[in-house]
mmCIF file of C-alpha atoms and ligand atoms in Angstrom:
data_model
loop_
_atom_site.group_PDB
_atom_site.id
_atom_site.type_symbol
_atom_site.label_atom_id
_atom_site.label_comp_id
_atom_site.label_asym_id
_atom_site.label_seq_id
_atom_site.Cartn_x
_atom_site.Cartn_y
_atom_site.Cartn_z
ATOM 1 C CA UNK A 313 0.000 0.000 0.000
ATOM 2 C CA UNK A 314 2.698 2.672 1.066
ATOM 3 C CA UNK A 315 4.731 1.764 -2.017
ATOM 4 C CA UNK A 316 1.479 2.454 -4.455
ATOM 5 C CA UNK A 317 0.318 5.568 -2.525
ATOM 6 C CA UNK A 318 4.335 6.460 -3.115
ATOM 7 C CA UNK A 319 3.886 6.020 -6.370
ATOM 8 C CA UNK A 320 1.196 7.866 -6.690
ATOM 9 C CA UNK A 321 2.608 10.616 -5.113
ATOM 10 C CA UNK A 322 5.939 10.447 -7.402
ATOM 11 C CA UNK A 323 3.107 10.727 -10.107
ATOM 12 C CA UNK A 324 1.457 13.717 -8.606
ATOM 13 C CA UNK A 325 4.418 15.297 -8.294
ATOM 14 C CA UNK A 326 5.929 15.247 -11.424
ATOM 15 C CA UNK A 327 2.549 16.299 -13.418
ATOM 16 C CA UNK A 328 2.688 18.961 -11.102
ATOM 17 C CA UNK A 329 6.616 19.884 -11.576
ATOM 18 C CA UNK A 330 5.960 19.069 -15.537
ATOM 19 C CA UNK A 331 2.898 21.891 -15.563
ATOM 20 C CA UNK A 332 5.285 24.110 -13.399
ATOM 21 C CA UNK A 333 7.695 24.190 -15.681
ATOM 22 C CA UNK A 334 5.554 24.363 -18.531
ATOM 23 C CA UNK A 335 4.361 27.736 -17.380
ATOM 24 C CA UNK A 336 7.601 28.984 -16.592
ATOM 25 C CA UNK A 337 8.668 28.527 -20.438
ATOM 26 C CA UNK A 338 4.843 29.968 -21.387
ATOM 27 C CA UNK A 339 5.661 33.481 -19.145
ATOM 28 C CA UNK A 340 9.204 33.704 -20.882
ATOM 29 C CA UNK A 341 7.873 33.475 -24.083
ATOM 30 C CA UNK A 342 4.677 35.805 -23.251
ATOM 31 C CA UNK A 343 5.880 38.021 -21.413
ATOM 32 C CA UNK A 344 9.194 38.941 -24.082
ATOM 33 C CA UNK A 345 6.014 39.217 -26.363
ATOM 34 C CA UNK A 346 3.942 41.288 -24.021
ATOM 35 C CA UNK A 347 6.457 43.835 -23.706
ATOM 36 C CA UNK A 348 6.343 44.309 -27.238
ATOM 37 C CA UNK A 349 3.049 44.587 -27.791
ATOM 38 C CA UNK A 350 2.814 46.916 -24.433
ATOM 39 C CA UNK A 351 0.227 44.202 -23.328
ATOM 40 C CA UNK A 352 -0.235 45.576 -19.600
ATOM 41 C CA UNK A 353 -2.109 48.140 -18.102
ATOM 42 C CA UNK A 354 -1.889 50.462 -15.059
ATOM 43 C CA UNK A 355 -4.138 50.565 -12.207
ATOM 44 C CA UNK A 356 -4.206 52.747 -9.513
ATOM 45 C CA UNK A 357 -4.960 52.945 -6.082
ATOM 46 C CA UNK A 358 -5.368 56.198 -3.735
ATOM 47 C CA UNK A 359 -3.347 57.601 -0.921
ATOM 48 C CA UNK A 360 -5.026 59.730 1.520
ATOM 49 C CA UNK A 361 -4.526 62.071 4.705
ATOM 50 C CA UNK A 362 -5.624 60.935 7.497
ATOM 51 C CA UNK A 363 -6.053 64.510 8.969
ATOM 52 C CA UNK A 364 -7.815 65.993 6.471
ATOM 53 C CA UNK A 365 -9.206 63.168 4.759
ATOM 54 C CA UNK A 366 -7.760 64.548 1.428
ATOM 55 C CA UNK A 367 -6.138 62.138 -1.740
ATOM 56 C CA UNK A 368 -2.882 63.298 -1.796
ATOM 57 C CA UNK A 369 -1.606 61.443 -4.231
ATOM 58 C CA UNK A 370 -1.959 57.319 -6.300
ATOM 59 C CA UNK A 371 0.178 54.253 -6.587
ATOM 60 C CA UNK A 372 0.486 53.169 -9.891
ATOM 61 C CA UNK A 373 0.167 49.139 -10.362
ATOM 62 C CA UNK A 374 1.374 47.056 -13.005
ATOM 63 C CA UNK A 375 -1.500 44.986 -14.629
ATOM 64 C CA UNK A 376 -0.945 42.284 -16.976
ATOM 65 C CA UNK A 377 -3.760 40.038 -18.351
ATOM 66 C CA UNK A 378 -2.622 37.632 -21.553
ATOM 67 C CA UNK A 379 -4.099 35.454 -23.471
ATOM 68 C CA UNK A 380 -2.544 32.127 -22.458
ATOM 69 C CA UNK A 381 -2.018 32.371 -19.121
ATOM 70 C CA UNK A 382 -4.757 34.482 -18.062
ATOM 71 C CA UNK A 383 -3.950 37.378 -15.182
ATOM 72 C CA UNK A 384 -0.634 36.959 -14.097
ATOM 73 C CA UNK A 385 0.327 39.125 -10.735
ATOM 74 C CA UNK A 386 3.439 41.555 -10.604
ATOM 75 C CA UNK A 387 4.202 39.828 -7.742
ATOM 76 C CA UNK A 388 4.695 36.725 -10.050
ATOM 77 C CA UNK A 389 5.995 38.377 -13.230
ATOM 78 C CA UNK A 390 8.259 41.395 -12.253
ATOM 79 C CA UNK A 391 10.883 39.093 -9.866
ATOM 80 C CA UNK A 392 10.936 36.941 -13.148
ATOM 81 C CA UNK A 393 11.529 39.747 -15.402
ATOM 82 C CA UNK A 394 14.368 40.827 -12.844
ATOM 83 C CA UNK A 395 15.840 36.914 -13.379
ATOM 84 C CA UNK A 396 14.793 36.807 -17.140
ATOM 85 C CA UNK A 397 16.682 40.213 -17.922
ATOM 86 C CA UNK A 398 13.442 41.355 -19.043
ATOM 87 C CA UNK A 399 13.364 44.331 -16.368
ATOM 88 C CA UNK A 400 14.249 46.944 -17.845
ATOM 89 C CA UNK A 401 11.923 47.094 -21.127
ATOM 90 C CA UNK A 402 9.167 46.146 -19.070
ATOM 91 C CA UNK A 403 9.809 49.100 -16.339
ATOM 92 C CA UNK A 404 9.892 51.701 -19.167
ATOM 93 C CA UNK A 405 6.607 50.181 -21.056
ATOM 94 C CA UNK A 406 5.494 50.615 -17.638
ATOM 95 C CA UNK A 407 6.779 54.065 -17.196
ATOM 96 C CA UNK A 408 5.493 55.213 -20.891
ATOM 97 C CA UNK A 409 1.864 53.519 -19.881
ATOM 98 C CA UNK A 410 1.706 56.193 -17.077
ATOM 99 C CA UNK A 411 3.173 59.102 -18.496
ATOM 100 C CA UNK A 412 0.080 58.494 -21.388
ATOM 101 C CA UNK A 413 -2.505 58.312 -17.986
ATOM 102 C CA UNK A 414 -1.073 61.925 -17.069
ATOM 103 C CA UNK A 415 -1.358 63.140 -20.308
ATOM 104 C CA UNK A 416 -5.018 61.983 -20.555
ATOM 105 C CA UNK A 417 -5.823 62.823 -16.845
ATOM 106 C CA UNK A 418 -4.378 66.448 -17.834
ATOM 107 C CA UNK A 419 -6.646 66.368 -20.661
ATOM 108 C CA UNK A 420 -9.538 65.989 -18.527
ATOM 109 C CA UNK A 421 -8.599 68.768 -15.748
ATOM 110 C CA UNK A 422 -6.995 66.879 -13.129
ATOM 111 C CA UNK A 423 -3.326 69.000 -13.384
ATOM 112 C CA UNK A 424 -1.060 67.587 -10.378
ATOM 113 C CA UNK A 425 -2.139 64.608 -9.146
ATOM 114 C CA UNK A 426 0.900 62.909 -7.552
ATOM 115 C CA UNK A 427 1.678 59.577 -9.300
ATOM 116 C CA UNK A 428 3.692 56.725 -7.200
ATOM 117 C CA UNK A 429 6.042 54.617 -9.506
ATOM 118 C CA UNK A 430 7.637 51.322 -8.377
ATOM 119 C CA UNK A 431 11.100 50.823 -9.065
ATOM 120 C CA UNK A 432 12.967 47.297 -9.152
ATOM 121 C CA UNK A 433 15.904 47.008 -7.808
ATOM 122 C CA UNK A 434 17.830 45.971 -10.993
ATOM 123 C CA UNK A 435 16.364 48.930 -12.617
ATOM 124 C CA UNK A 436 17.350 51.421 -10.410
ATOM 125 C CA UNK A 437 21.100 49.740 -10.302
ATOM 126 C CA UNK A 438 21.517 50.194 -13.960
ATOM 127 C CA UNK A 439 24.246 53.153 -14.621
ATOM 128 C CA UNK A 440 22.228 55.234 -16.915
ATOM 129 C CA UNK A 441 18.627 55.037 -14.887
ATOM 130 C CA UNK A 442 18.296 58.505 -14.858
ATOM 131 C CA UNK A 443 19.060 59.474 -17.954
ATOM 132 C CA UNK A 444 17.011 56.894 -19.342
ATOM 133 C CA UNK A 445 13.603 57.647 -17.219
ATOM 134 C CA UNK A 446 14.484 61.128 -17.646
ATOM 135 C CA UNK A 447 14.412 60.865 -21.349
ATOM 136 C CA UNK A 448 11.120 59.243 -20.894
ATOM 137 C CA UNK A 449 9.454 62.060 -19.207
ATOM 138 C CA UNK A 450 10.732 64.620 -21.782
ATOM 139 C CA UNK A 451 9.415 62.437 -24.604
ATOM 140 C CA UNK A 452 5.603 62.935 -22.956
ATOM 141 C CA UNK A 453 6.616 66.048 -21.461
ATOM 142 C CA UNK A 454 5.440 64.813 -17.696
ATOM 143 C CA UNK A 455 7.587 66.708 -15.045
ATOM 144 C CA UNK A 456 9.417 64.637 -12.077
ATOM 145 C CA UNK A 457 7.717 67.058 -9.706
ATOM 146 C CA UNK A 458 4.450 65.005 -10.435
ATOM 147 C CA UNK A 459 6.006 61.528 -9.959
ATOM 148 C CA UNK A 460 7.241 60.030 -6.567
ATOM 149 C CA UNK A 461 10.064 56.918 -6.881
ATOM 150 C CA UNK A 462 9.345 53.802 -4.667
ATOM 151 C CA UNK A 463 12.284 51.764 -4.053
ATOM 152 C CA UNK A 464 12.545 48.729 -1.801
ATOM 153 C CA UNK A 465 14.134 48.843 1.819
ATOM 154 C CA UNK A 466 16.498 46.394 -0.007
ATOM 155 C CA UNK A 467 17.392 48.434 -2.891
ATOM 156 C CA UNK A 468 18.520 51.191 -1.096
ATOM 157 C CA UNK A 469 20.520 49.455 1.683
ATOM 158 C CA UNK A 470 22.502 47.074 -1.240
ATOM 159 C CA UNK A 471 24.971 49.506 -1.728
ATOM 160 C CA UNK A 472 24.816 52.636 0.560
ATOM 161 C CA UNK A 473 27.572 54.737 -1.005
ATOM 162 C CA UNK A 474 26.393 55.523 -5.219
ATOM 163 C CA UNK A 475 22.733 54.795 -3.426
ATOM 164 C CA UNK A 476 22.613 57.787 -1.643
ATOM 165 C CA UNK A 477 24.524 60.171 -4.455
ATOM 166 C CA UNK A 478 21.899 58.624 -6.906
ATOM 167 C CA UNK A 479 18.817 59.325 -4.457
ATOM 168 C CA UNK A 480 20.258 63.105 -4.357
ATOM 169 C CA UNK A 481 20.318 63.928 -7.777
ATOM 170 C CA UNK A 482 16.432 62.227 -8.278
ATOM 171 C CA UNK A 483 15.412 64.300 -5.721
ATOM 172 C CA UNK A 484 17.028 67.692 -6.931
ATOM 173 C CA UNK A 485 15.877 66.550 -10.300
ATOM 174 C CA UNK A 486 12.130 67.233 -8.573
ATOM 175 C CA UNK A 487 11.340 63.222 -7.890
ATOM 176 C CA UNK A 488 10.293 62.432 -4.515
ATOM 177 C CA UNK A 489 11.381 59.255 -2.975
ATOM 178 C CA UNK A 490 9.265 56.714 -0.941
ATOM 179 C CA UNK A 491 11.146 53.694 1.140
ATOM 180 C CA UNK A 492 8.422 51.204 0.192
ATOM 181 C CA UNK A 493 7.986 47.875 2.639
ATOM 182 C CA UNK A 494 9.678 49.096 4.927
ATOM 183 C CA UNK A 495 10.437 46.731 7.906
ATOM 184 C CA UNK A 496 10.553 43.842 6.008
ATOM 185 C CA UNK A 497 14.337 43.868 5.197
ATOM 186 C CA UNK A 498 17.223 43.669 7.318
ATOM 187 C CA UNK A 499 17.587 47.297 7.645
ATOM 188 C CA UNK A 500 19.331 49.187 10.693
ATOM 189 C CA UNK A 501 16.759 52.147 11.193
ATOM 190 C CA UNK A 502 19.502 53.901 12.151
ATOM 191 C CA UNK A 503 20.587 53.768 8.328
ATOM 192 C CA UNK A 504 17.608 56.240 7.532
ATOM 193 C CA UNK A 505 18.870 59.640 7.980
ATOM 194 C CA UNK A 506 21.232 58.636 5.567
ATOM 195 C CA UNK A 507 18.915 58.930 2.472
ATOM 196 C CA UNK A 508 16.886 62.174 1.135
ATOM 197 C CA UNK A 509 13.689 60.298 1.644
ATOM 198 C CA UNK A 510 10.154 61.941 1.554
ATOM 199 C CA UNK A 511 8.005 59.046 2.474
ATOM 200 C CA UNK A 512 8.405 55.675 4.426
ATOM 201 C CA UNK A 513 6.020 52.965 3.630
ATOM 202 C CA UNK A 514 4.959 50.405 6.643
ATOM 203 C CA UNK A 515 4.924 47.205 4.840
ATOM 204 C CA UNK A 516 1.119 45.650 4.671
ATOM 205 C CA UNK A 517 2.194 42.678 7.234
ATOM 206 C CA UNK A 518 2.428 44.888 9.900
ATOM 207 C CA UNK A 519 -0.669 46.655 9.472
ATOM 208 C CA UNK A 520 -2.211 43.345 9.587
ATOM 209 C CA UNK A 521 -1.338 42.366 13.169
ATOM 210 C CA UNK A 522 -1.633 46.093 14.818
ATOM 211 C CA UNK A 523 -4.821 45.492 15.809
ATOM 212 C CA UNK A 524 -4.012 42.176 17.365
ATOM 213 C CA UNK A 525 -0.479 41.739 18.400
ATOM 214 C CA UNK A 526 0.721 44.466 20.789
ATOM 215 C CA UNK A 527 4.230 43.923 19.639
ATOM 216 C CA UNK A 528 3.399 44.797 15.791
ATOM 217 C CA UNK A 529 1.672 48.172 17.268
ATOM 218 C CA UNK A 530 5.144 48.914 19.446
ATOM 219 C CA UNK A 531 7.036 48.316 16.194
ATOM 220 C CA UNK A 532 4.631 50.610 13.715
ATOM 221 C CA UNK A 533 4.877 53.126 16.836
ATOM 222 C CA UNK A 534 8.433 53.518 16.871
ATOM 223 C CA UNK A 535 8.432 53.372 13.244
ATOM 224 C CA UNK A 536 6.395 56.611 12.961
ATOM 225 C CA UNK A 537 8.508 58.132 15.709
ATOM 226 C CA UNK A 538 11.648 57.731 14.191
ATOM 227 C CA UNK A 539 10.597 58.680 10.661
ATOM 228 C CA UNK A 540 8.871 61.687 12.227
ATOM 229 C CA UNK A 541 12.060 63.554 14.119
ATOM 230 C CA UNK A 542 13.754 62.640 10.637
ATOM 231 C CA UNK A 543 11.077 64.745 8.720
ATOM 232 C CA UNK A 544 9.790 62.052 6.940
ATOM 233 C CA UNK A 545 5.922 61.251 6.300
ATOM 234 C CA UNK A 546 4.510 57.394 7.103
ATOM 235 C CA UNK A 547 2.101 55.886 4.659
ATOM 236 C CA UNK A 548 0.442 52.442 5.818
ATOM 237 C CA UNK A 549 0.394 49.951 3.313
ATOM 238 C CA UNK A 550 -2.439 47.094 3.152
ATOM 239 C CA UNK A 551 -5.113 49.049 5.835
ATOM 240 C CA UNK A 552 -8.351 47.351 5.397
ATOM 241 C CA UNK A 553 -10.336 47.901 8.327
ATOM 242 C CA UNK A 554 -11.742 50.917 10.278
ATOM 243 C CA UNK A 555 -10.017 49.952 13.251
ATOM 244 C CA UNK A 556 -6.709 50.006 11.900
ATOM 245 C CA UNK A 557 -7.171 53.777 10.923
ATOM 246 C CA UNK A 558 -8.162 54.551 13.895
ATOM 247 C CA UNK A 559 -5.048 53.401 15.689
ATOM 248 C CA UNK A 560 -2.614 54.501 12.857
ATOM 249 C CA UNK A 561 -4.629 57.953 13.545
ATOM 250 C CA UNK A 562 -3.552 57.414 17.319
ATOM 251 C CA UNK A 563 -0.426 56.675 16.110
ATOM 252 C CA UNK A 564 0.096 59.767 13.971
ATOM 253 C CA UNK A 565 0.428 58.384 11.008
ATOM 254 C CA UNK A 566 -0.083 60.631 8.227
ATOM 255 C CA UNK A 567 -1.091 58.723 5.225
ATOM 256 C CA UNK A 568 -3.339 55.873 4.494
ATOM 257 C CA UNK A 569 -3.131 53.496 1.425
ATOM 258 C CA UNK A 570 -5.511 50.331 1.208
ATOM 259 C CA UNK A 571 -8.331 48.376 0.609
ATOM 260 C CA UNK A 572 -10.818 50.406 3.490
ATOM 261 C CA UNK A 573 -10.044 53.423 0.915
ATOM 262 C CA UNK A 574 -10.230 51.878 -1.938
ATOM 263 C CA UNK A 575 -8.408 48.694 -4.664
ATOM 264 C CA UNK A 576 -6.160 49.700 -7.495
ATOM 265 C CA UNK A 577 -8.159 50.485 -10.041
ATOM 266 C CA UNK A 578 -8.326 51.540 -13.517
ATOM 267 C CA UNK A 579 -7.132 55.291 -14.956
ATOM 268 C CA UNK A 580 -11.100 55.892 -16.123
ATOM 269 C CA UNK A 581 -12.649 54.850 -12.857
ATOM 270 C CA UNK A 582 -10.347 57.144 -10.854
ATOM 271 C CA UNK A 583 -12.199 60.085 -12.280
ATOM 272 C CA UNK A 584 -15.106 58.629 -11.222
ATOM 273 C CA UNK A 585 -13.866 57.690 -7.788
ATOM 274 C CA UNK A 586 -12.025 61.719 -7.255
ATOM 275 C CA UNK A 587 -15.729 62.631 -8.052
ATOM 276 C CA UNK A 588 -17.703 60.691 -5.238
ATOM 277 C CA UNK A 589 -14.920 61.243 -2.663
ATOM 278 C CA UNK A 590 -14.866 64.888 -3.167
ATOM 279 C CA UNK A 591 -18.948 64.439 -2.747
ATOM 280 C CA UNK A 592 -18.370 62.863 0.480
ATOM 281 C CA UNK A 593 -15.873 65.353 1.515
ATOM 282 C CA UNK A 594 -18.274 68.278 1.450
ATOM 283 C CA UNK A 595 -20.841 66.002 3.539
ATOM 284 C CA UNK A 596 -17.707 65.379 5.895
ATOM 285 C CA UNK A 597 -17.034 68.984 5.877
ATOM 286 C CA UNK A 598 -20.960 69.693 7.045
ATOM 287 C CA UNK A 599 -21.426 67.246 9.674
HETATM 288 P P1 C2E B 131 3.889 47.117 -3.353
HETATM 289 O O1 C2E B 131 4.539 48.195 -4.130
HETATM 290 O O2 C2E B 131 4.207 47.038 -1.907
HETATM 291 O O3 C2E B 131 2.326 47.312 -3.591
HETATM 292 C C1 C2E B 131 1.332 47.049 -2.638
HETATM 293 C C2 C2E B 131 0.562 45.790 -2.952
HETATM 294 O O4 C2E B 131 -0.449 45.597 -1.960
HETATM 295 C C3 C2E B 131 -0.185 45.821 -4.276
HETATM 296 O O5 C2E B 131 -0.209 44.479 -4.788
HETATM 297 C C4 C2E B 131 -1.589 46.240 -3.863
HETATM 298 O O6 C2E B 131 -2.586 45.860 -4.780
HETATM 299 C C5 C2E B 131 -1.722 45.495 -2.564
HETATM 300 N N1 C2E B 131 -2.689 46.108 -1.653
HETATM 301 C C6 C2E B 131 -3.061 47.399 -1.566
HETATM 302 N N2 C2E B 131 -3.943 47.589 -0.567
HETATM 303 C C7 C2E B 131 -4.125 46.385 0.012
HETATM 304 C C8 C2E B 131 -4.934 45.925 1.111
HETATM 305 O O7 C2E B 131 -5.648 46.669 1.777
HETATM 306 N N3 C2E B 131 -4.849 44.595 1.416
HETATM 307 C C9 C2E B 131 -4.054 43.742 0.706
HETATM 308 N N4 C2E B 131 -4.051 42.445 1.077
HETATM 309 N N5 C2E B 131 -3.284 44.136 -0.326
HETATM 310 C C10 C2E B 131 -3.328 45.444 -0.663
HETATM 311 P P2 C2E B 131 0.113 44.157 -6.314
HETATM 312 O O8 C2E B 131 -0.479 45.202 -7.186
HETATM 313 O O9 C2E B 131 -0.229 42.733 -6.547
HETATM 314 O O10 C2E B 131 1.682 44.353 -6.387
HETATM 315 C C11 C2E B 131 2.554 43.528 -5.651
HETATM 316 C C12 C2E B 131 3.973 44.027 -5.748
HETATM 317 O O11 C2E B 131 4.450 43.933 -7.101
HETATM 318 C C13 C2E B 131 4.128 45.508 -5.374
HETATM 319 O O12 C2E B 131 4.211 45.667 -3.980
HETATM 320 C C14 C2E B 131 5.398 45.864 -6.097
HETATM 321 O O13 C2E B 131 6.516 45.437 -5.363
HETATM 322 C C15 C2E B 131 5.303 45.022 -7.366
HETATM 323 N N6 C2E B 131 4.763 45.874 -8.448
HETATM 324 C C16 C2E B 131 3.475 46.170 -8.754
HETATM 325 N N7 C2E B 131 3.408 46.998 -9.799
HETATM 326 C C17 C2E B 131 4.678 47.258 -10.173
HETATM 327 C C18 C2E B 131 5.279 48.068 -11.199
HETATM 328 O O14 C2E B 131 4.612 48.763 -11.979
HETATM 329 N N8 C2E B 131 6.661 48.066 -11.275
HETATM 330 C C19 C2E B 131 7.425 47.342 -10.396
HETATM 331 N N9 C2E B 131 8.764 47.394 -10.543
HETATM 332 N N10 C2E B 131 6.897 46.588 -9.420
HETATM 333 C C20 C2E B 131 5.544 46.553 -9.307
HETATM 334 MG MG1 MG B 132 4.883 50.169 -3.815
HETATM 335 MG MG1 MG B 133 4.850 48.096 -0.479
HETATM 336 MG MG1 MG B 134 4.428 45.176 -0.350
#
């Protein structure tokens, strides 16, 4: 019996490995085709002040549904475009894709709105990153001043020296820079004064447990502290319920970003969604 169900498993196993590795050669092949084509699109989900309850800016989010393999998350396909070489095409189709949502958004009367790129870690190591994103922008003639760089607690701690020199000139350039899930690396926070940072983003898995663990809320408390007497705002990632805001507002957090706000969506619906939460705000504003 044990040497059948064995078996069985061995069989299980493989079919599994065999489809596993089947897909792997399927998103090579797609995805050098998809960034091609351009086949992704760019949702985007709202940040907004706690205190006054205002959007202050979005997150852009890759979005990439194909044919074959059906939605495939960033969190799936932009490590493997790191690993496949494939990251830097795919970060400026990316880039282009939003520049275009500015232009239209523009178009329609919505002037600054503060768009949050994220930046992989290979990308932002290549030599020429600046020139080349900055070439971008002048091709659509979108201003740095309207876009804000997220780079991984990771990235910026690889190599602290060109880092910093790098995160200067971005930020003199009129980019401003976001630490994005941060406490999830193996970060000294002492390390933060070092960089010209604007914003520091709690990663989602602490948000989670605030409410529950009393160790998470000591953690996201010291977090804000810190970040705070270094003149830096604290967005929470991942806040989903009305309880968590509340205790991120007790915590002085300034900035909120997460499902209890709102999901990434698409460029049109944002209009739509500005629209009602400006609606809202006045009924805020009279109660
Ligand atoms: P991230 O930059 O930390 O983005 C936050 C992720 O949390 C997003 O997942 C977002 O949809 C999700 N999220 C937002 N609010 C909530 C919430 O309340 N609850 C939960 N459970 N999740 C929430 P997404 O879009 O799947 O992206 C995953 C990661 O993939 C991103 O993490 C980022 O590292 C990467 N990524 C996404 N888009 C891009 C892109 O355009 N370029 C690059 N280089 N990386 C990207
Ligand atoms: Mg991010
Ligand atoms: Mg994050
Ligand atoms: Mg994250």
């Amino acid at each position: 019996f044990a040497k059948q169900n064995g078996r069985n498993q061995y069989a299980f196993y493989f079919e599994e490995l065999e489809s596993d590795s089947k897909r792997l050669l399927l998103l090579e092949s797609e995805l050098r085709k998809a960034i091609q084509k351009k086949e992704f699109t760019i949702y985007y989900q709202p940040k907004v002040s706690i205190e006054k309850q205002e959007i202050i800016g979005v997150e852009a989010l890759v979005r990439w549904q194909n044919e074959k393999l059906g939605f495939v998350s960033p969190g799936e396909f932009i490590p493997y475009a790191e690993d496949a070489g494939l990251i830097i095409p795919l970060s400026e189709v990316i880039i282009e894709k939003v520049c275009l949502d500015i232009i239209d958004w523009r178009n329609k009367g919505i002037l600054n709105l503060l768009v949050s790129i994220n930046i992989a870690s290979l990308h932002f190591q290549q030599d020429d990153f600046i020139e080349r994103i900055n070439s971008i922008l002048m091709q659509y003639n979108c201003s740095p001043r309207q876009l804000e760089l997220e780079v991984t607690e990771r990235t910026i701690m690889n190599d602290t020296e060109g880092i910093v020199e790098k995160l200067i000139k971005l930020k003199n350039m009129g980019f401003k820079l976001s630490i994005d899930d941060f406490g999830t690396g193996y970060s000294s926070l002492s390390y933060l004064n070092r960089f010209p940072l604007n914003y520091l983003k709690i990663d989602g898995s602490f948000i989670k447990q605030i409410t529950s663990l009393k160790d998470k809320q000591a953690i996201v408390d010291c977090i804000i502290l810190l970040a705070h007497r270094l003149h830096i705002k604290v967005v929470a990632e991942g806040v989903e319920t009305k309880e968590q805001v509340k205790l991120l507002k007790e915590m002085d957090c300034d900035i909120i970003q997460g499902y209890y706000y709102s999901r990434p969506i698409p460029s049109k619906e944002l209009l739509d969604f500005f629209e009602l939460w400006e609606i809202h705000q006045k009924e805020r504003n009279v109660l």
